[in-house]
Tab-separated table of C-alpha atoms and ligand atoms in Angstrom:
chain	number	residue	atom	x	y	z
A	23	UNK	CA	-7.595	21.607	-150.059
A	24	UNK	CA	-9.078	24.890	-148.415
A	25	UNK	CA	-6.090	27.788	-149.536
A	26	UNK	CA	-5.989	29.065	-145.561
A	27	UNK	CA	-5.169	25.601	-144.709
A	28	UNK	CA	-2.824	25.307	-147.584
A	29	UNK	CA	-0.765	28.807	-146.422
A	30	UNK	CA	-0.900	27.768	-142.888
A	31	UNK	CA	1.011	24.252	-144.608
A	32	UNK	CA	3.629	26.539	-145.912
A	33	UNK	CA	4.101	28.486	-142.923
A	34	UNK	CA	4.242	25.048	-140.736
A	35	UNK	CA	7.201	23.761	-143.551
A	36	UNK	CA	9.302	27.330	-144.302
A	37	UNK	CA	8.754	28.659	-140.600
A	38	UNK	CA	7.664	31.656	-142.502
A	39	UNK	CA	5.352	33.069	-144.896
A	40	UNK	CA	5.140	36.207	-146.888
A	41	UNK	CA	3.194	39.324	-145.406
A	42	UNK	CA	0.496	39.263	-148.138
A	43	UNK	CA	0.013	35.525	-146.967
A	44	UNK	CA	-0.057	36.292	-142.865
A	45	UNK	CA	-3.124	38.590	-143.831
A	46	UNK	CA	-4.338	36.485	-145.942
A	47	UNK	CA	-4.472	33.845	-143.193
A	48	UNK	CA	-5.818	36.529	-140.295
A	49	UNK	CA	-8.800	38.169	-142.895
A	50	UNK	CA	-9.733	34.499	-143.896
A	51	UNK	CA	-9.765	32.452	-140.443
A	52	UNK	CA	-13.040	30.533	-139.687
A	53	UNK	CA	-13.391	27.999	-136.728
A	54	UNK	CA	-12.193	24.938	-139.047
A	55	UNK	CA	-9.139	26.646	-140.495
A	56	UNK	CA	-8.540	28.151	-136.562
A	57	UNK	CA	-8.304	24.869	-134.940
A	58	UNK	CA	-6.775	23.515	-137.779
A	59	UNK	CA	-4.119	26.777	-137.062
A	60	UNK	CA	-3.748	25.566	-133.623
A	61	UNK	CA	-3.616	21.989	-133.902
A	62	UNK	CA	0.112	22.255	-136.280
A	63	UNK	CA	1.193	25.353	-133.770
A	64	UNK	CA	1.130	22.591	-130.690
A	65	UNK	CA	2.579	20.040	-133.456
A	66	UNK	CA	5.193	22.425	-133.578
A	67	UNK	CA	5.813	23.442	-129.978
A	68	UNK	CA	6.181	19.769	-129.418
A	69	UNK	CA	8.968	19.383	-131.990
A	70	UNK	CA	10.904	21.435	-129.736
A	71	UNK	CA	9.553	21.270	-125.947
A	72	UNK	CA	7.208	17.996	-126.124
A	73	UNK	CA	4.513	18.405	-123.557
A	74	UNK	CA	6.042	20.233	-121.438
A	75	UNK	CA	4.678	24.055	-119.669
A	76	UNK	CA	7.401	26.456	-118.030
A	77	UNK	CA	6.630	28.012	-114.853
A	78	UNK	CA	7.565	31.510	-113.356
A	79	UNK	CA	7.049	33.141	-110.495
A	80	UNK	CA	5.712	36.536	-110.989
A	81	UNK	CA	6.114	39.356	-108.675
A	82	UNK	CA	4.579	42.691	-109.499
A	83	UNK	CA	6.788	44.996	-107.291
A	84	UNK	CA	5.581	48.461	-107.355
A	85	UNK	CA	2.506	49.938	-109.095
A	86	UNK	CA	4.340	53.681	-109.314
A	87	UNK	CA	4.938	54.321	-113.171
A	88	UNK	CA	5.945	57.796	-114.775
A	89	UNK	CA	5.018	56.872	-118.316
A	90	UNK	CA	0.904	57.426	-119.458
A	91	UNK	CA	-0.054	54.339	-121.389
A	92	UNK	CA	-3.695	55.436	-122.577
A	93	UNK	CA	-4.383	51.553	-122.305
A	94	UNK	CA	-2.971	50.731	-119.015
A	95	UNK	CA	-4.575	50.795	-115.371
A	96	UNK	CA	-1.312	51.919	-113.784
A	97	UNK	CA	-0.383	55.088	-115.948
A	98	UNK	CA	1.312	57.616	-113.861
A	99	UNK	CA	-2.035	60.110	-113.816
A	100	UNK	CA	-4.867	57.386	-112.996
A	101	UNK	CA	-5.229	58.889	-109.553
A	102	UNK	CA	-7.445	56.344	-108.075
A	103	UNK	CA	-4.376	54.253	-108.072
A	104	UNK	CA	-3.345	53.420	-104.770
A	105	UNK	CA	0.284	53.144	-105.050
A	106	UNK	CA	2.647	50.840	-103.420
A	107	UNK	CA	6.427	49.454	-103.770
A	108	UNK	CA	7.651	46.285	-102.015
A	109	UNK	CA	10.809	46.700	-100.289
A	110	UNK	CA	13.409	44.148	-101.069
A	111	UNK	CA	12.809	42.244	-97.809
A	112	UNK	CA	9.347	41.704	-99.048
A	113	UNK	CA	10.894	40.604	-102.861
A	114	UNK	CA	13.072	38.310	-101.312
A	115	UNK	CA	10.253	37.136	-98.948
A	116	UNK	CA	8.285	36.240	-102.027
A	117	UNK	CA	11.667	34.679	-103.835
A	118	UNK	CA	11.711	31.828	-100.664
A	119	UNK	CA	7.963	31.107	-100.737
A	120	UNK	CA	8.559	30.877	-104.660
A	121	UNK	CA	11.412	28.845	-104.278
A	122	UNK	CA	9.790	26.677	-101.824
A	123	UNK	CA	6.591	26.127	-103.611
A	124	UNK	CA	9.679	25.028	-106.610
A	125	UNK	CA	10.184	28.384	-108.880
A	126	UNK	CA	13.176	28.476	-110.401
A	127	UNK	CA	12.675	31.675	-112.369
A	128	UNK	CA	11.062	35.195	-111.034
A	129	UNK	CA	9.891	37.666	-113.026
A	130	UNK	CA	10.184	40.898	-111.647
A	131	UNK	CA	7.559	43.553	-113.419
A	132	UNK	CA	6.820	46.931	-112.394
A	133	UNK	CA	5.682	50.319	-114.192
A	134	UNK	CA	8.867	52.424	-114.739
A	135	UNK	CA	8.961	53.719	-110.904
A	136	UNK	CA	12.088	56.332	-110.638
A	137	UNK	CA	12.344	54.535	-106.617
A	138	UNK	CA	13.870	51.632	-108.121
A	139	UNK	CA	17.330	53.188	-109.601
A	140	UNK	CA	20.440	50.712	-111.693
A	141	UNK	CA	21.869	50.810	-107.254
A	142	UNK	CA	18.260	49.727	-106.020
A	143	UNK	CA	17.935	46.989	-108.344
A	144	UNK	CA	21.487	45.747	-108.278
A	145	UNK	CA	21.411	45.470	-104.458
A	146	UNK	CA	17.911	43.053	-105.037
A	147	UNK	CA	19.067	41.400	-107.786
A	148	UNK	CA	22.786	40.523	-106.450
A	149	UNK	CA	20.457	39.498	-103.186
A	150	UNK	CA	18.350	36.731	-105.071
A	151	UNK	CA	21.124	35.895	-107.451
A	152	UNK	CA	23.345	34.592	-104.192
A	153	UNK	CA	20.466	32.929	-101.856
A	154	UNK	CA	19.325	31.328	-105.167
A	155	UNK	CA	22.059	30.514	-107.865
A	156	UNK	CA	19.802	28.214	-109.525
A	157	UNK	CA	17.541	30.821	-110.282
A	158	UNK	CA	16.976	33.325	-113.210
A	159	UNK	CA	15.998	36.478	-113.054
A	160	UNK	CA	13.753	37.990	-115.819
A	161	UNK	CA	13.220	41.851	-115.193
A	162	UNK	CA	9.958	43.780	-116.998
A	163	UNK	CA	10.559	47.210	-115.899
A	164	UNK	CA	10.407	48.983	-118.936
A	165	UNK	CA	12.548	51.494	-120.694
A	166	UNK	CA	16.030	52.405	-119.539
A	167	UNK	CA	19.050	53.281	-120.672
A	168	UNK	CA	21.592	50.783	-122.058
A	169	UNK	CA	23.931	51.862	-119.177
A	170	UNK	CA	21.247	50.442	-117.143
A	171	UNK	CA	20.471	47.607	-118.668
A	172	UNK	CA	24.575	46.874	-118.799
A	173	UNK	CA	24.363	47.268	-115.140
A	174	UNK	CA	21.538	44.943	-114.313
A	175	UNK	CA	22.877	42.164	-116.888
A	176	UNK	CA	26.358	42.298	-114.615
A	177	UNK	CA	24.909	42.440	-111.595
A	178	UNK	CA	22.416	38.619	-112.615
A	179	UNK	CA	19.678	39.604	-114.524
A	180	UNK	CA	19.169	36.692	-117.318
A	181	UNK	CA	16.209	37.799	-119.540
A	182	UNK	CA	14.309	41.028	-120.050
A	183	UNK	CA	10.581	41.461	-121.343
A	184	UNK	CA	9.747	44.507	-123.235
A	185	UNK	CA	6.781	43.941	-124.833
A	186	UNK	CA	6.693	46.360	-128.589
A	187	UNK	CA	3.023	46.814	-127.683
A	188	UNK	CA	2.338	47.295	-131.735
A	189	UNK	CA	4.759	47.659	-134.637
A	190	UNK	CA	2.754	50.558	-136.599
A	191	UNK	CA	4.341	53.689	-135.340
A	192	UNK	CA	1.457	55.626	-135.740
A	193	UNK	CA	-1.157	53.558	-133.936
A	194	UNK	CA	2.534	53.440	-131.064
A	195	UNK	CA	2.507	56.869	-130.829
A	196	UNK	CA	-1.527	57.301	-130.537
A	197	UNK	CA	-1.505	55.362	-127.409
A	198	UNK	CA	1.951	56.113	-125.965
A	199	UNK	CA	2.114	59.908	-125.170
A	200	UNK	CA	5.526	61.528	-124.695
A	201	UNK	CA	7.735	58.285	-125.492
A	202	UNK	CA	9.162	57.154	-128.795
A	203	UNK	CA	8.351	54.570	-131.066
A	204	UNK	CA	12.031	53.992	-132.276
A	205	UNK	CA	13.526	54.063	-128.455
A	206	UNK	CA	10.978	51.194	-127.852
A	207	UNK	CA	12.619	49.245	-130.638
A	208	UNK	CA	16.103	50.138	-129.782
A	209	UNK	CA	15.448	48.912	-126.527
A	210	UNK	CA	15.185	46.011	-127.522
A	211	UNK	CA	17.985	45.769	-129.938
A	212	UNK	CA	20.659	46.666	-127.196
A	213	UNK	CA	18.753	43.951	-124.592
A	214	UNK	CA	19.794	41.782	-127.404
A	215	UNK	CA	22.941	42.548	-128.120
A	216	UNK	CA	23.752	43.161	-124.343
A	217	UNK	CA	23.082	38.944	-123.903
A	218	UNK	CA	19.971	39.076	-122.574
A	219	UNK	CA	16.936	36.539	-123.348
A	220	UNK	CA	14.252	38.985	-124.359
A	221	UNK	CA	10.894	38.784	-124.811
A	222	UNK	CA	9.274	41.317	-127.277
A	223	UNK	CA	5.172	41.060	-127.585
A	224	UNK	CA	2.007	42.962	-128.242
A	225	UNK	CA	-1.541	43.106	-127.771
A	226	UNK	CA	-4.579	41.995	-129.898
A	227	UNK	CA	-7.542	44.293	-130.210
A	228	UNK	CA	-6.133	47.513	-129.712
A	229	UNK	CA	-8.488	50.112	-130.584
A	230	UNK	CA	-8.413	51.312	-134.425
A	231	UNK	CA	-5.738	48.033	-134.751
A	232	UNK	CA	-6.277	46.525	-138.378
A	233	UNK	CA	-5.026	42.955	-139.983
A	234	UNK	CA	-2.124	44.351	-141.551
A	235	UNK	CA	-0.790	46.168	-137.969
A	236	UNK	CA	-1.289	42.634	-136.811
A	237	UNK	CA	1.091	41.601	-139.825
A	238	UNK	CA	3.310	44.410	-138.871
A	239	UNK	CA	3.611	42.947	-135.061
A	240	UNK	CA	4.118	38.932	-136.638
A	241	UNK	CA	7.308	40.416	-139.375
A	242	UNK	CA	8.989	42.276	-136.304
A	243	UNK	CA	9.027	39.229	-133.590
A	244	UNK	CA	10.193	37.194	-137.001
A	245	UNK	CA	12.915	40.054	-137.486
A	246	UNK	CA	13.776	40.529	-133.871
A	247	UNK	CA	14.033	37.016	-133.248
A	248	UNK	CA	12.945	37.303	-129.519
A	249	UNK	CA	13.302	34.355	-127.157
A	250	UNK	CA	10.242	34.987	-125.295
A	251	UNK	CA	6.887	36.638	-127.156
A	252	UNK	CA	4.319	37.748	-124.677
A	253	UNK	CA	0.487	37.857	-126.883
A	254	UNK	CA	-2.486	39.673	-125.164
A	255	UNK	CA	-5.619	40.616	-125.593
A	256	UNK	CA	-6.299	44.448	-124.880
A	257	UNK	CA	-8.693	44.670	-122.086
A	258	UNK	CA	-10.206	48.552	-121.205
A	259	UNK	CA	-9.930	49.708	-118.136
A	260	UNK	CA	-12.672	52.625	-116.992
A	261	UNK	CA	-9.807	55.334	-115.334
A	262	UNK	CA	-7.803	55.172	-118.678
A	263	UNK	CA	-8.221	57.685	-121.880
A	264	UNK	CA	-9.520	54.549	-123.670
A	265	UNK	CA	-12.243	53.301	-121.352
A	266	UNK	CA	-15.104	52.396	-123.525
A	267	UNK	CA	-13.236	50.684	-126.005
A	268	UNK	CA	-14.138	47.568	-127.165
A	269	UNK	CA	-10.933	44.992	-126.375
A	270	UNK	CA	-9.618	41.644	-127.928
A	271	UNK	CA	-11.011	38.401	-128.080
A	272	UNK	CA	-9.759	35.051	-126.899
A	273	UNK	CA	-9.868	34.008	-130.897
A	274	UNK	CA	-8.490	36.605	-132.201
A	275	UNK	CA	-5.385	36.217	-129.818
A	276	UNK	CA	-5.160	32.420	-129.852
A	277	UNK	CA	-4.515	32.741	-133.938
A	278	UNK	CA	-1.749	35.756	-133.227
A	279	UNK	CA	-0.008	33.096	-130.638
A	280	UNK	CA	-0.227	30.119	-133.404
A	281	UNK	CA	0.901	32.514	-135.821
A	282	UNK	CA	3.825	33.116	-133.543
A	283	UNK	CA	4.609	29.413	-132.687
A	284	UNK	CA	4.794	28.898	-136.303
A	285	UNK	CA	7.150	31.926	-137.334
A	286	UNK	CA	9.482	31.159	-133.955
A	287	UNK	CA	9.495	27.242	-133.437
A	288	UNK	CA	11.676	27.291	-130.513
A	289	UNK	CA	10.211	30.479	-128.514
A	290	UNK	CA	9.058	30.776	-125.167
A	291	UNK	CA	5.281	31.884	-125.648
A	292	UNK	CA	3.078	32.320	-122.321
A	293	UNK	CA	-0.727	32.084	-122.098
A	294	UNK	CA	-1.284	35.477	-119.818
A	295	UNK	CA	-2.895	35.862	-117.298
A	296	UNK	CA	-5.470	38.223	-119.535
A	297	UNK	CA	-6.511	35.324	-121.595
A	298	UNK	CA	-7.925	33.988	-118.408
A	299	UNK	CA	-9.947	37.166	-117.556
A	300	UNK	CA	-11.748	36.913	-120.600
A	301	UNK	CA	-12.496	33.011	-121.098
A	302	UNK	CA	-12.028	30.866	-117.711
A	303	UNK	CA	-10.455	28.284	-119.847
A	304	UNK	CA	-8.333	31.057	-121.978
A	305	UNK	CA	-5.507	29.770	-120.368
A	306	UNK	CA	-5.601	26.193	-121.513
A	307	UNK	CA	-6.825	27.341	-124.942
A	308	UNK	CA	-3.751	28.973	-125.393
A	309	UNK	CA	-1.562	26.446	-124.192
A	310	UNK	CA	-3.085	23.964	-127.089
A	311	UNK	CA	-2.678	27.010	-129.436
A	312	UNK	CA	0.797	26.326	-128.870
A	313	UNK	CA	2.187	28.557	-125.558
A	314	UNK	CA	4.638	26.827	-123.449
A	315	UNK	CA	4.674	28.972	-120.343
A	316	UNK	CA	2.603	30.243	-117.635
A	317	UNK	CA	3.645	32.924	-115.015
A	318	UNK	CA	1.702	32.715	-111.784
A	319	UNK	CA	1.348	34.957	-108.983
A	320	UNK	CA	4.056	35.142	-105.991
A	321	UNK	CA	3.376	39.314	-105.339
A	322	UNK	CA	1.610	39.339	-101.682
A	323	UNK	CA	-2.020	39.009	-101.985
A	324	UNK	CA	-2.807	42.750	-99.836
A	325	UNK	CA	-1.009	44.351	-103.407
A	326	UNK	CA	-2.428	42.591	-106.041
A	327	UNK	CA	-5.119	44.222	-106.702
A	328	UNK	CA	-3.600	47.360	-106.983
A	329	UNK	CA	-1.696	46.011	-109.755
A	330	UNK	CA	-4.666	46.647	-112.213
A	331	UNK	CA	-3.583	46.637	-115.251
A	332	UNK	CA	-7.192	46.159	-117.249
A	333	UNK	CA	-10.242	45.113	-115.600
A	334	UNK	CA	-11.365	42.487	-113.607
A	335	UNK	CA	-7.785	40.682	-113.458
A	336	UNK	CA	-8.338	37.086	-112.193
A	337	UNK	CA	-6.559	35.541	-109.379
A	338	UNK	CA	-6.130	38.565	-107.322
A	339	UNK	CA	-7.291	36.978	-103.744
A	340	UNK	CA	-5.213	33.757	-104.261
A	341	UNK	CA	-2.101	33.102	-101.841
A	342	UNK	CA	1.044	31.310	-104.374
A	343	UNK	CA	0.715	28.047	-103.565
A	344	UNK	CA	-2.885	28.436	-104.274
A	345	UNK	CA	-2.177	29.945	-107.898
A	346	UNK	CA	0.698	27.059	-107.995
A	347	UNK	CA	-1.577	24.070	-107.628
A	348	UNK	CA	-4.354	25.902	-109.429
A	349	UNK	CA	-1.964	26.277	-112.621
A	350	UNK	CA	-0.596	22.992	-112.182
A	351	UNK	CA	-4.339	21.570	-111.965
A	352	UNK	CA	-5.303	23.722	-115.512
A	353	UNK	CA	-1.949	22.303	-117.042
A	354	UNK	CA	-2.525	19.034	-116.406
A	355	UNK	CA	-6.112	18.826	-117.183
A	356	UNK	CA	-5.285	20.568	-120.495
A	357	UNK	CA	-2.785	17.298	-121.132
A	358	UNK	CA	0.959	18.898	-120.786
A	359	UNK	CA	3.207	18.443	-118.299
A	360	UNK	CA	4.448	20.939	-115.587
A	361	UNK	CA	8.515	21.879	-115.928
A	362	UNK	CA	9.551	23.706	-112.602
A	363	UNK	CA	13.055	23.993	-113.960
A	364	UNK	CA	14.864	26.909	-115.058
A	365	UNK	CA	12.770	27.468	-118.308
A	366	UNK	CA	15.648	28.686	-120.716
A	367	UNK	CA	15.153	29.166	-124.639
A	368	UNK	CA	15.753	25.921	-126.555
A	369	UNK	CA	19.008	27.283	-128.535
A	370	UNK	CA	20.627	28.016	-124.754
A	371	UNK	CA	19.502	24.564	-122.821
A	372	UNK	CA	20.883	23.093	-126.025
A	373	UNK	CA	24.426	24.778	-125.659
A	374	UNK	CA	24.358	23.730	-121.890
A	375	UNK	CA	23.844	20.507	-122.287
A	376	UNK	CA	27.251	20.429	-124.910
A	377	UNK	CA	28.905	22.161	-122.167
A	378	UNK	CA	27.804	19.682	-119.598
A	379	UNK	CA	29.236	16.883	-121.813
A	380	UNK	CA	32.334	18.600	-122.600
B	29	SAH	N1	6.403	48.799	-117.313
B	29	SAH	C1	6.705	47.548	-117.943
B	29	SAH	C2	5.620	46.532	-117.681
B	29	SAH	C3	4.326	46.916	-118.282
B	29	SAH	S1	2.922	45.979	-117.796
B	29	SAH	C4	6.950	47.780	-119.411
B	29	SAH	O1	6.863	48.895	-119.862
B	29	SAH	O2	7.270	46.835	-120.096
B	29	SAH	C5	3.065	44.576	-118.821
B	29	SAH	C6	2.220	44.542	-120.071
B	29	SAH	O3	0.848	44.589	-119.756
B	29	SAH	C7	2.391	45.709	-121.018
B	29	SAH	O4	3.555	45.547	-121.778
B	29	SAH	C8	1.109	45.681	-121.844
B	29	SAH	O5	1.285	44.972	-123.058
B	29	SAH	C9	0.152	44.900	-120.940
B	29	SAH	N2	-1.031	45.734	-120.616
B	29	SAH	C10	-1.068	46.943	-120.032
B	29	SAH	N3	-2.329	47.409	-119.971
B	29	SAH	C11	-3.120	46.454	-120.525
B	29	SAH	C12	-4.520	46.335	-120.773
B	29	SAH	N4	-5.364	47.306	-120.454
B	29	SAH	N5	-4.975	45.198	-121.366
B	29	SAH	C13	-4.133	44.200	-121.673
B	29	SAH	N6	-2.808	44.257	-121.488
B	29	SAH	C14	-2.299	45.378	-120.914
């Protein structure tokens, strides 16, 4: 048998594989050894979540962000930003339509906008937490301090997504001016240890990003041990120090989020929203690649596309229930099922459900 398929065998049966083999696996990909990839990722979701897709309900809340991401649309000096913040009325207005339309998680993302201080937050997210109980929280707002993130945690939040962006600390430090590789990581260490679900993640394509930084990003989820992995493609945008570049691929990405499925069975792995911009069916390709959930749009449709963070971001004009029944359609069609429920991590429903029994 072909070796690629042979190593992705191993890394299907030990749930790892060594970092000579992971390269091995991204230099030597073709299309038969790909789908081959993707076919015993969705094997392997299935093991653990069957058919079934998580949904969130994502609301972009302000576009104001202090950091300079050379990559990303928002970056505090991209002056043909037109900034905006929603003010908690408008959160909470999107939290009922979401909760109406059956969202029982919100993600609330932002860039790291000094507005929303640990008393701003708390006040929303003690707000949602007691009109909706049932609900979790996931906040994506970037680095803070771990008095913050102490803070938030106690006042409802359930998960936090950081993404690592990459794990090579020089090619972190090319595209992340004035903030530290390590803090990045620590972040995410004390998000962990604090009890939160977190989701690490990175992007695929990044300009001068080789095979083995790609290796680098697949060892530190596996070390990490995140609950949630969010997998991108890069996508340039013109206003940014990077325009020009050249960007992932839908391939390229589909084979980091099998690789992922593989090294965390039980993770929650979402097909973004930029795997759609790129391929109108990126979505569903990624879902068969093995992701398990999809976050769609709840932010009010006059913001979204000032929430830019690459170009041409789909779904901008679409009101929530449209990008509900749109998703649910794409799901469907792809052959899961939709699960409107709370979403959590395998390892947690499973401790519930002994507590429900007890
Ligand atoms: N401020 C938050 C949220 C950042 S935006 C934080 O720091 O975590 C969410 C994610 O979008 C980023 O983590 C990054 O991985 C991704 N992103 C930003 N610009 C992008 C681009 N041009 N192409 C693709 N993904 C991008």
């Amino acid at each position: 048998m072909n070796r690629i398929k042979n190593l992705i065998d191993t890394l299907f049966v030990d749930e790892d594989l060594s970092d000579a083999g992971l390269l091995e696996i991204i230099e030597g990909i073709d299309a038969d050894t790909a789908s081959y990839l993707f076919e015993r990722a969705l094997e392997k979701k299935a093991l653990h979540y069957k058919d079934t897709v998580f949904m969130r309900g994502l609301i972009e809340f302000t576009n104001y962000c202090k950091q300079n991401c050379n990559y990303c649309g928002i970056r505090g000096k991209n002056d043909k930003v037109d900034r905006y913040r929603l003010s908690k009325e408008m959160i909470m207005h999107c939290c009922e339509e979401g909760y109406e339309l059956g969202y029982r998680t919100f993600v609330m993302q932002g860039g790291e906008d000094p507005f929303f201080t640990d008393e701003v937050l708390i006040d929303i997210i003690t707000s949602i937490k007691d009109k909706f109980p049932d609900c979790a929280i996931t906040l994506s707002v970037g680095e803070r301090s771990r008095e913050s993130y102490a803070a938030l945690k106690a006042a409802g939040a359930d998960r936090y997504l950081l993404r690592h962006e990459t794990a090579t600390k020089a090619l972190y430090e090319s595209l992340h001016p004035g903030m530290r590789f390590e803090n990045r990581r620590e972040c995410l260490y004390t998000l962990k240890e604090l009890g939160y679900q977190v989701g690490a993640g990175f992007m695929v394509g990044l300009p001068n990003q080789t095979p083995s930084d790609l290796v680098a990003d697949l060892r530190f989820i596996k070390t990490l041990m995140p609950e949630m992995v969010g997998i991108g493609p890069y996508i340039p945008h013109e206003d940014t120090p990077l325009k020009g570049a050249t960007g992932g691929t839908v391939e390229e990405t589909l084979i980091m989020v099998s690789l992922a499925r593989l090294l965390l069975p039980q993770a929650l792995l979402p097909s973004t929203t930029a795997m759609g911009t790129l391929d109108p069916k990126g979505r569903e390709k990624a879902l068969k690649a093995g992701a398990n959930v999809v976050m769609p749009n709840l932010s009010p449709t006059d913001v979204r596309e000032k929430y830019e963070l690459y170009k041409d971001k789909i779904c901008t004009g679409d009101e929530a229930a449209h990008c509900r029944s749109c998703i649910e359609g794409r799901i469907v069609s792809a052959g899961f099922r939709v699960d409107m429920g709370r979403g959590d991590h395998a390892s947690i429903s499973a401790i519930e459900e002994v507590q429900i029994k007890i």
